[in-house]
Short mmCIF file of C-alpha atoms in Angstrom, two decimals:
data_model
loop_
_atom_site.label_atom_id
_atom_site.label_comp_id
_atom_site.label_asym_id
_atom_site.label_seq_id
_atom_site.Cartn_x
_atom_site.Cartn_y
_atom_site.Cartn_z
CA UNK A 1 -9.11 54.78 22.52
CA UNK A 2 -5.84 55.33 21.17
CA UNK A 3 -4.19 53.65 23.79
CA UNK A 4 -5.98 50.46 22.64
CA UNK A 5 -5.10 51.03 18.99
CA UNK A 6 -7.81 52.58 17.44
CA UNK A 7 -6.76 55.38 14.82
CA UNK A 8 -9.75 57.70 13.93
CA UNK A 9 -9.76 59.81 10.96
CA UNK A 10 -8.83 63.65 10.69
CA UNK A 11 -11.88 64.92 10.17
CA UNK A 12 -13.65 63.36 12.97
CA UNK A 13 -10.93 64.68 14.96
CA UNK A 14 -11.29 68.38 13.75
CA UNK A 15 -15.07 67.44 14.54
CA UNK A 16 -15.51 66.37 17.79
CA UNK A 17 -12.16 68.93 18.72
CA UNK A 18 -14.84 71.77 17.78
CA UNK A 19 -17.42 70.48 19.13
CA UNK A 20 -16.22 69.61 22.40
CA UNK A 21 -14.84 73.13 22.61
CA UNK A 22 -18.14 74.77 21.92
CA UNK A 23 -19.78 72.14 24.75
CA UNK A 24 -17.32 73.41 27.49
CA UNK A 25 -17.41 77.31 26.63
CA UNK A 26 -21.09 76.88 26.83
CA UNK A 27 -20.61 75.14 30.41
CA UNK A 28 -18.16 77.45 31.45
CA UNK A 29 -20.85 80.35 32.10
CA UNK A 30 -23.63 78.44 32.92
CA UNK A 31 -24.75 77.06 35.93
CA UNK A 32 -24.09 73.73 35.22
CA UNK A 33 -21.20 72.05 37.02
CA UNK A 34 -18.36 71.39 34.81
CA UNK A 35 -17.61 67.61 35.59
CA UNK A 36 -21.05 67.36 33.65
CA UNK A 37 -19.71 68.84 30.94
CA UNK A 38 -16.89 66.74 30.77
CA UNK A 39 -19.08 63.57 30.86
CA UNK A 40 -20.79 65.38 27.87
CA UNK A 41 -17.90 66.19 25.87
CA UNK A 42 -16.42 62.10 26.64
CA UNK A 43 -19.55 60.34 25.51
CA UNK A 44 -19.82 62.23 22.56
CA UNK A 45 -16.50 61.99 21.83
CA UNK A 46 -16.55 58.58 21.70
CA UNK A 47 -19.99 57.69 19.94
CA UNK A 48 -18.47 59.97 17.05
CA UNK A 49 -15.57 58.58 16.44
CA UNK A 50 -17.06 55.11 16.29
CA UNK A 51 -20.30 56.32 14.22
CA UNK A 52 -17.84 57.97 11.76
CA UNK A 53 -15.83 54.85 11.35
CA UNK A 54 -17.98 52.50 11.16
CA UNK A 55 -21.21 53.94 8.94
CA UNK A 56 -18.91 55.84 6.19
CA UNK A 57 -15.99 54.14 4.34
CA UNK A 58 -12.88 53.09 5.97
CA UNK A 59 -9.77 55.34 4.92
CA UNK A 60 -6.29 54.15 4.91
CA UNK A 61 -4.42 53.93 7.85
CA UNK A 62 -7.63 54.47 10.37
CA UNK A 63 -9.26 52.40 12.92
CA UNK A 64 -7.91 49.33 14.95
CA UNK A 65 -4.23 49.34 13.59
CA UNK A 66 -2.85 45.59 13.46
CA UNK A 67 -5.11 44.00 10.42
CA UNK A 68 -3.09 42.29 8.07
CA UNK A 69 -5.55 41.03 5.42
CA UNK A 70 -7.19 43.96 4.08
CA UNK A 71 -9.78 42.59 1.83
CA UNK A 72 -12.70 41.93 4.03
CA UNK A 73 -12.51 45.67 5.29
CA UNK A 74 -12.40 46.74 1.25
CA UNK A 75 -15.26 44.71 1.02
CA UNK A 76 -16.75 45.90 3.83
CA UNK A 77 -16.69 49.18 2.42
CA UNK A 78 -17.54 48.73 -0.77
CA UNK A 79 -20.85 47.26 0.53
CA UNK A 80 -20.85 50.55 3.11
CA UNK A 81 -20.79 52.57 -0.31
CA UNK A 82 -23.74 50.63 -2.13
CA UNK A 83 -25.34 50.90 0.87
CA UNK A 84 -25.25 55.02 1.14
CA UNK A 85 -25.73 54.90 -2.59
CA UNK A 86 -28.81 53.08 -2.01
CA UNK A 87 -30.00 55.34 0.49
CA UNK A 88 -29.50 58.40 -1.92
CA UNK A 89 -31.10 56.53 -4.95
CA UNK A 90 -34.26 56.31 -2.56
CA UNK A 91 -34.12 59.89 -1.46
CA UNK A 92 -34.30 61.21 -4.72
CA UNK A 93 -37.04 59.26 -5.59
CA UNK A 94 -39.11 60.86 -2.82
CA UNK A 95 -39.05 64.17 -4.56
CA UNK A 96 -40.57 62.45 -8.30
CA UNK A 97 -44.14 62.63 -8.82
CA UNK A 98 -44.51 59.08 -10.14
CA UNK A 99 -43.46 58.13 -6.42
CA UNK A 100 -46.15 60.06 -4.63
CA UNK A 101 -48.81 59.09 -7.68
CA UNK A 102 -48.46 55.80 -5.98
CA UNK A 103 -50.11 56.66 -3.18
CA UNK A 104 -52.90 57.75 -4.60
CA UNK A 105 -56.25 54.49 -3.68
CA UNK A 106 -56.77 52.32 -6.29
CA UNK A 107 -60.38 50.95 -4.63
CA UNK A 108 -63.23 52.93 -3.68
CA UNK A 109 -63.38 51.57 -0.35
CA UNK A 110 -60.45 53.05 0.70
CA UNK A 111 -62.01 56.50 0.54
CA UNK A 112 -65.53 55.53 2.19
CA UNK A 113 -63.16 53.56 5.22
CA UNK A 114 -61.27 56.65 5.24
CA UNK A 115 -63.90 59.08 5.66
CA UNK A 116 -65.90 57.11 8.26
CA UNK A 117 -62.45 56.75 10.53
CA UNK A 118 -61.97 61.06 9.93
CA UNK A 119 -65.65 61.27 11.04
CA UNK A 120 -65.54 58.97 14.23
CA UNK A 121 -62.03 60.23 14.90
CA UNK A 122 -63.52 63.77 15.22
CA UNK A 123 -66.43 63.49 17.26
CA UNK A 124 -64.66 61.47 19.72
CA UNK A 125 -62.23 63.93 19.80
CA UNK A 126 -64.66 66.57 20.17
CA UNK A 127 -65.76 64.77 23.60
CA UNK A 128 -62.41 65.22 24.90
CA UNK A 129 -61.98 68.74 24.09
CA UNK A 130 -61.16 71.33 26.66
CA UNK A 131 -63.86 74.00 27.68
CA UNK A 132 -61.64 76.82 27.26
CA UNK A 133 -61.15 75.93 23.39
CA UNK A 134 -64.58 74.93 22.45
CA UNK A 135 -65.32 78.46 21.43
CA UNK A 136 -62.20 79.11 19.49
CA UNK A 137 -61.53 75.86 17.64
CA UNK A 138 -64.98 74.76 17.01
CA UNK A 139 -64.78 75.28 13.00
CA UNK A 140 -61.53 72.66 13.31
CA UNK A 141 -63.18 69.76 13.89
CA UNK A 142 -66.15 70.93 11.58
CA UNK A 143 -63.84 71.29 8.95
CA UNK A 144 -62.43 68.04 9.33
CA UNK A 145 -65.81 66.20 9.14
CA UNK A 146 -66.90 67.70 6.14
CA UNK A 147 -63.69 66.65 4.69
CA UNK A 148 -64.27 63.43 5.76
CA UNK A 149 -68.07 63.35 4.35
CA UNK A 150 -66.03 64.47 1.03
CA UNK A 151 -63.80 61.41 1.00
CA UNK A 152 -66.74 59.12 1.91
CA UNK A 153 -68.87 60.39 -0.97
CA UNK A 154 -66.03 60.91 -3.25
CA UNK A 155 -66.47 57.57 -5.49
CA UNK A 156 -69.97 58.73 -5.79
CA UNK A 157 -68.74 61.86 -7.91
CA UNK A 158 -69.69 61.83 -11.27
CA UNK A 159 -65.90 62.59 -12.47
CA UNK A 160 -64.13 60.31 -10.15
CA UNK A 161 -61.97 57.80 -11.81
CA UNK A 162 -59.85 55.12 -10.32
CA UNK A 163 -56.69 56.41 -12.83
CA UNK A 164 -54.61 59.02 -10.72
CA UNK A 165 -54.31 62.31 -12.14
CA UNK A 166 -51.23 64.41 -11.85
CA UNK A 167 -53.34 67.50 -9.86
CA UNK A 168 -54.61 64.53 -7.93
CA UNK A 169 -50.92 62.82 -7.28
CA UNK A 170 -50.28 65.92 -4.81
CA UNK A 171 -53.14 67.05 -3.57
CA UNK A 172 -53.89 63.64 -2.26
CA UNK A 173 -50.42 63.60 -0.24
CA UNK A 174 -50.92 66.77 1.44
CA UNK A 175 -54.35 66.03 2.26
CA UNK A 176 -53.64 63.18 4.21
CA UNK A 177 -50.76 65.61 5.98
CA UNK A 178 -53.35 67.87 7.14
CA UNK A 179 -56.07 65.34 8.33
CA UNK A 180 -53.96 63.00 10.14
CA UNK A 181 -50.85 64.24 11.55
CA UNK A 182 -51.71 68.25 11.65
CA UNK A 183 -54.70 67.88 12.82
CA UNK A 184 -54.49 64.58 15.09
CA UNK A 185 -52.01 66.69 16.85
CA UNK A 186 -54.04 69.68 17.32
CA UNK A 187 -57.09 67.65 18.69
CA UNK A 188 -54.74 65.94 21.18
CA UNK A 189 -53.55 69.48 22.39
CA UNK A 190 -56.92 70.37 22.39
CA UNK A 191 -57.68 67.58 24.50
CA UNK A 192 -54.03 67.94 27.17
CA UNK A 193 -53.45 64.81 26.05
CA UNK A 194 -55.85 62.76 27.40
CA UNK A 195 -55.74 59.05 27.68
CA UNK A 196 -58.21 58.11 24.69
CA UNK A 197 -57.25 61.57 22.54
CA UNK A 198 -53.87 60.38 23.10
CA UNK A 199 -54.88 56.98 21.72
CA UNK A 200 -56.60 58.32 19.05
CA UNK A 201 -53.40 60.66 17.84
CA UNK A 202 -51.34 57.37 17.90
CA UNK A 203 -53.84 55.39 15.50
CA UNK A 204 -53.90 58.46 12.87
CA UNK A 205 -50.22 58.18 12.84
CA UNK A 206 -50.37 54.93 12.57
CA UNK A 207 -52.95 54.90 9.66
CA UNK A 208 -50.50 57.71 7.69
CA UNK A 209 -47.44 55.47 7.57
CA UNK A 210 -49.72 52.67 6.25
CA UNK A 211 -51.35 54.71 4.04
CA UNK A 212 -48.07 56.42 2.83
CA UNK A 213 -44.82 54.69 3.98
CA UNK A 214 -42.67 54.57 6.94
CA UNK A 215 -39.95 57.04 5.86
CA UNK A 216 -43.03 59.54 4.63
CA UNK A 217 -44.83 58.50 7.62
CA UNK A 218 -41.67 59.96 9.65
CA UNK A 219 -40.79 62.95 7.39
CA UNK A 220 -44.56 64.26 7.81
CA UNK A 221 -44.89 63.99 11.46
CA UNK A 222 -41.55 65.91 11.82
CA UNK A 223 -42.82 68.77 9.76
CA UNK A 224 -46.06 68.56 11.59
CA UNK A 225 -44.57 68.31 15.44
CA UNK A 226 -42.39 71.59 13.49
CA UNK A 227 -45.38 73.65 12.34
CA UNK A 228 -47.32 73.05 15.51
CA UNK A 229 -44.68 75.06 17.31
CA UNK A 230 -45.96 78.15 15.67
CA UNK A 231 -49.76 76.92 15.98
CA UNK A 232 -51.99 77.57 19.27
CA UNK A 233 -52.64 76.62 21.92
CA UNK A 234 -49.22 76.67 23.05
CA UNK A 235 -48.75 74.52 26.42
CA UNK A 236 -46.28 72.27 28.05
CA UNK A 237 -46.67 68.84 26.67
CA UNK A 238 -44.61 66.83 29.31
CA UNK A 239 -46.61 68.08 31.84
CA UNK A 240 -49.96 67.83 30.07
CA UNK A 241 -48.78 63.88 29.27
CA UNK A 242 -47.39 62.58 32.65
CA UNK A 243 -50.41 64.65 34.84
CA UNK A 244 -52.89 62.74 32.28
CA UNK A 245 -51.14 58.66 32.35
CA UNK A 246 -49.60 59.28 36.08
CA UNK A 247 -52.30 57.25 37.09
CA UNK A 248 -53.74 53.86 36.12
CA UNK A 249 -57.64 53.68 35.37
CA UNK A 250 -59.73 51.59 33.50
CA UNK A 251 -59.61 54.44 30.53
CA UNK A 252 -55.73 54.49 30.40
CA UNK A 253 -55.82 50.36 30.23
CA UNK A 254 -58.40 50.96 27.13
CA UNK A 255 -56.21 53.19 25.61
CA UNK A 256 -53.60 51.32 25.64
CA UNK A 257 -54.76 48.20 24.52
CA UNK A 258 -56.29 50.29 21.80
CA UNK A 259 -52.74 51.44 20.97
CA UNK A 260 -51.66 48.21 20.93
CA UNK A 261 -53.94 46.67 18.70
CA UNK A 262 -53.76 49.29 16.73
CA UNK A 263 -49.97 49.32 16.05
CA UNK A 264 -50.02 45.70 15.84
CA UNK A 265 -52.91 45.56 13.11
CA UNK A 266 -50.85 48.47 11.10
CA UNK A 267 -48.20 46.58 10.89
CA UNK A 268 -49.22 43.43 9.75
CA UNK A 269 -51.24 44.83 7.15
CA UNK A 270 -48.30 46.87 5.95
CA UNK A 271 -46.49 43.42 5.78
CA UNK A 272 -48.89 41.72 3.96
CA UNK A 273 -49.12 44.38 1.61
CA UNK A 274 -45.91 44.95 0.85
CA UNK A 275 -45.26 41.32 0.54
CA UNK A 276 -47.95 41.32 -2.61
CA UNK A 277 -46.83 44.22 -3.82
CA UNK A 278 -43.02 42.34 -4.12
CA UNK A 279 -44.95 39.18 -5.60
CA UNK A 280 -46.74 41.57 -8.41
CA UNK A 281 -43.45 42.80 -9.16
CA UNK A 282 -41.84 39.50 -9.58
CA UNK A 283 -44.72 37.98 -11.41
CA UNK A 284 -44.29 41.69 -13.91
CA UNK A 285 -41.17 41.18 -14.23
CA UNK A 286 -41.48 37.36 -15.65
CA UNK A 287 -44.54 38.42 -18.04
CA UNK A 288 -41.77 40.61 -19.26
CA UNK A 289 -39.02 38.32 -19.74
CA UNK A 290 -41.68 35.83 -21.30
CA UNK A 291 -43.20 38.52 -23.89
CA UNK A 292 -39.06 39.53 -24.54
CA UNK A 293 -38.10 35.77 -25.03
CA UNK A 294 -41.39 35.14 -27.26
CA UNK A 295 -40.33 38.24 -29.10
CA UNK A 296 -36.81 36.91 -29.94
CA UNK A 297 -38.04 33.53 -31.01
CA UNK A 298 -40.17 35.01 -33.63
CA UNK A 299 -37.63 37.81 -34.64
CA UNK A 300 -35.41 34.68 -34.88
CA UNK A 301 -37.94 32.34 -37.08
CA UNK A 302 -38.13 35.58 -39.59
CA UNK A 303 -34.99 35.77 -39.70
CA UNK A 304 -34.75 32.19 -40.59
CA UNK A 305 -37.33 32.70 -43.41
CA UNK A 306 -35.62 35.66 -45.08
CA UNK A 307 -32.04 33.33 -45.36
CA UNK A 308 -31.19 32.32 -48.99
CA UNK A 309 -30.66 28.82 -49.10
CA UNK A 310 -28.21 28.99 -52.15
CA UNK A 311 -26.00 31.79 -50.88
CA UNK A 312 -26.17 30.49 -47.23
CA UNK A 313 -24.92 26.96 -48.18
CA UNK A 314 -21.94 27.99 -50.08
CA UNK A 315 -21.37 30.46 -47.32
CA UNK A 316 -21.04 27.55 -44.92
CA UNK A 317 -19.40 25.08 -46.95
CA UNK A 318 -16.48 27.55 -47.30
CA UNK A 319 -16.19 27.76 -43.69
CA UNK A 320 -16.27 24.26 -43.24
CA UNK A 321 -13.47 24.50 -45.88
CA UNK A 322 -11.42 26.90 -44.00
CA UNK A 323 -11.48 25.08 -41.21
CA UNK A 324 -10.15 21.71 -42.64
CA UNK A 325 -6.31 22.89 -42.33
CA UNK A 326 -6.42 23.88 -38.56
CA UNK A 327 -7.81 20.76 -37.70
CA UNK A 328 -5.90 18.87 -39.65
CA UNK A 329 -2.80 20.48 -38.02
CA UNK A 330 -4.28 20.30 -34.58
CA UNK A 331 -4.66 16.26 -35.19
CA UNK A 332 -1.00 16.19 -36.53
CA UNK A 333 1.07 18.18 -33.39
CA UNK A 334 -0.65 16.58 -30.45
CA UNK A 335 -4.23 17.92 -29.85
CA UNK A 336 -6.65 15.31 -30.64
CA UNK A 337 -9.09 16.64 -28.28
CA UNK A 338 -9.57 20.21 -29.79
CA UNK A 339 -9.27 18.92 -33.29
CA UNK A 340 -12.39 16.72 -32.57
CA UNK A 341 -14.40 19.48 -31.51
CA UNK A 342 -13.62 21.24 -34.70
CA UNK A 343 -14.04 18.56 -36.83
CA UNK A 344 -17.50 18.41 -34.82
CA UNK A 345 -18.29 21.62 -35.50
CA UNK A 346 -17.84 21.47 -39.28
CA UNK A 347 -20.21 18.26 -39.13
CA UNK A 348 -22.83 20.92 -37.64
CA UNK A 349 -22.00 23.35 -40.69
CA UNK A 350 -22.39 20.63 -43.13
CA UNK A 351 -25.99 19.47 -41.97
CA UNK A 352 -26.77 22.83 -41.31
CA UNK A 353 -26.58 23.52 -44.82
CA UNK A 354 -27.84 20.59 -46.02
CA UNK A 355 -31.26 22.26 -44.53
CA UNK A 356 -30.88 25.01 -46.12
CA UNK A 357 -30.86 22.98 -49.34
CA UNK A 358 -33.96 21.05 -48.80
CA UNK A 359 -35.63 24.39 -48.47
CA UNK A 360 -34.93 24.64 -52.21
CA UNK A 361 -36.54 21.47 -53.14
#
């Protein structure tokens, strides 16, 4: 790369010098043949120098040497900046409680939908499950179900209220965590993966991120995929996977379309929602400006009120006086056009307090 002119920074250097060191020791006493290990070491080499460059801010003297006009690439990263600061702005939100309050349903049917899908989920689930667990996990899926009856029959509940409470703005989030990513997973490990279990795994996903968001959606399932390495049954999931969709029946070509449809339905509703939720904002946003300029206008008509006529014309007229000179000098040295604007303004001051006056009579 440097033969073609590209100049990468020191620290990516240092980086992928350390790295690349630590990739060929390792290599060195393993099995593995060491022209691997130099393919390794290359590609990595090279998608780190260009990720470095290219996603963080440019320093001086670094990348493809030759540019003479240096202001797109200081634009380019100050947008790279905003962009990161963006990013950061959004990742601290996460950890706020007014963010995850948000989550929290605003309509009852969200809980009775979301019950009847835990319930249905389960017991088809439960279909699927292997022999060998039936014994041992049993109180799983009957623990899931009655949380589900729970949610269904929640709006019923004499203290349920459609305002989120703080104990509620948590306990709803991790809720959700358990029922459909920890336990979706468990059921389809349960089940070795099975066509339909598998299917049913992706649609709880699926349902999380639109229930939550996509970057929650992804931070939950990465904890849960975690956890479930210290959870039984432990067993190999590539196998499971490829001996269970290796071959094509009509069950796989169910699941799948079920998948599809799925996926597809999940994300156009989380379109459409988020494209109402963008229109509420805008249309709260104008409500405010309106109440803000409404505000103004009768701060301003007060205002007017409390003026004293007396005082404010004689205030005026001796600005109107003051200004007589430097327009008369302006008119005299060659600047017609500026003296007529102040000779318009002091026509303003003059009717200006002529209103005032008639607020006297």
């Amino acid at each position: 790369m440097a033969m073609f002119g590209f100049r990468p920074r020191s620290t990516a250097v240092l980086l992928t010098i350390g790295v690349n060191i630590a990739i060929m020791a390792y290599h060195f006493f393993d099995t593995i043949d060491l022209s691997t290990a130099f393919h390794k070491s290359f590609y990595f080499s090279t998608i780190t120098l260009l990720a470095i460059h290219y996603l963080f801010p440019k320093s001086p003297n670094t990348g493809w040497v030759g540019i003479k006009d240096l202001s797109p690439l200081n634009l380019q990263n100050q947008e790279t900046k905003r962009w990161w600061l963006r990013r950061l702005q959004n990742w601290k939100l996460t950890f706020t409680g007014a963010y995850w309050k948000n989550f929290f349903p605003k309509r009852e049917s969200t809980f009775i939908l979301l019950g009847i899908y835990l319930i249905m989920n389960t017991f088809i689930a439960l279909h699927f499950i292997q022999k060998d667990y039936l014994s041992r996990y049993m109180y799983w899926y009957i623990l899931v179900i009655a949380l589900g009856t729970i949610l269904m029959i929640y709006p019923s509940f004499q203290g349920y209220k459609p305002e989120t409470r703080p104990i509620l703005g948590w306990v709803w989030p991790m809720l959700l965590f358990i029922l459909l990513f920890v336990s979706s997973i468990q059921f389809a490990k349960l089940g070795h993966f099975h066509p339909m279990v598998s299917t049913l795994l992706i649609s709880s996903l699926a349902l999380g991120t639109v229930l939550f968001s996509l970057k929650v959606g992804i931070i939950m399932l990465g904890i849960a995929m975690m956890l479930h390495t210290f959870i039984p049954p432990s067993i190999d999931f590539w196998n499971l996977f490829w001996t269970s969709h290796s071959k094509a029946s009509l069950e796989f070509v169910l699941a799948t379309a079920l998948v599809a449809a799925a996926l597809v339905s999940g994300s156009i509703y989380k379109y459409l929602r988020d494209k109402i939720e963008i229109k509420l904002k805008i249309i709260a946003l104008a409500r405010h400006f309106e109440r803000s300029a409404a505000l103004e206008a009768l701060y301003n008509q007060v205002n007017w009120f409390r003026l004293h006529p007396i005082y404010s014309n004689k205030m005026l007229q001796e600005m109107s006086a003051t200004l007589q000179m430097p327009c008369h000098y302006l008119y005299t040295n060659g600047q017609p056009k500026l003296g007529g604007e102040i000779n318009l303004f002091m026509k303003q001051l003059r009717k200006f307090s002529k209103v005032l006056l008639k607020r006297v009579k």
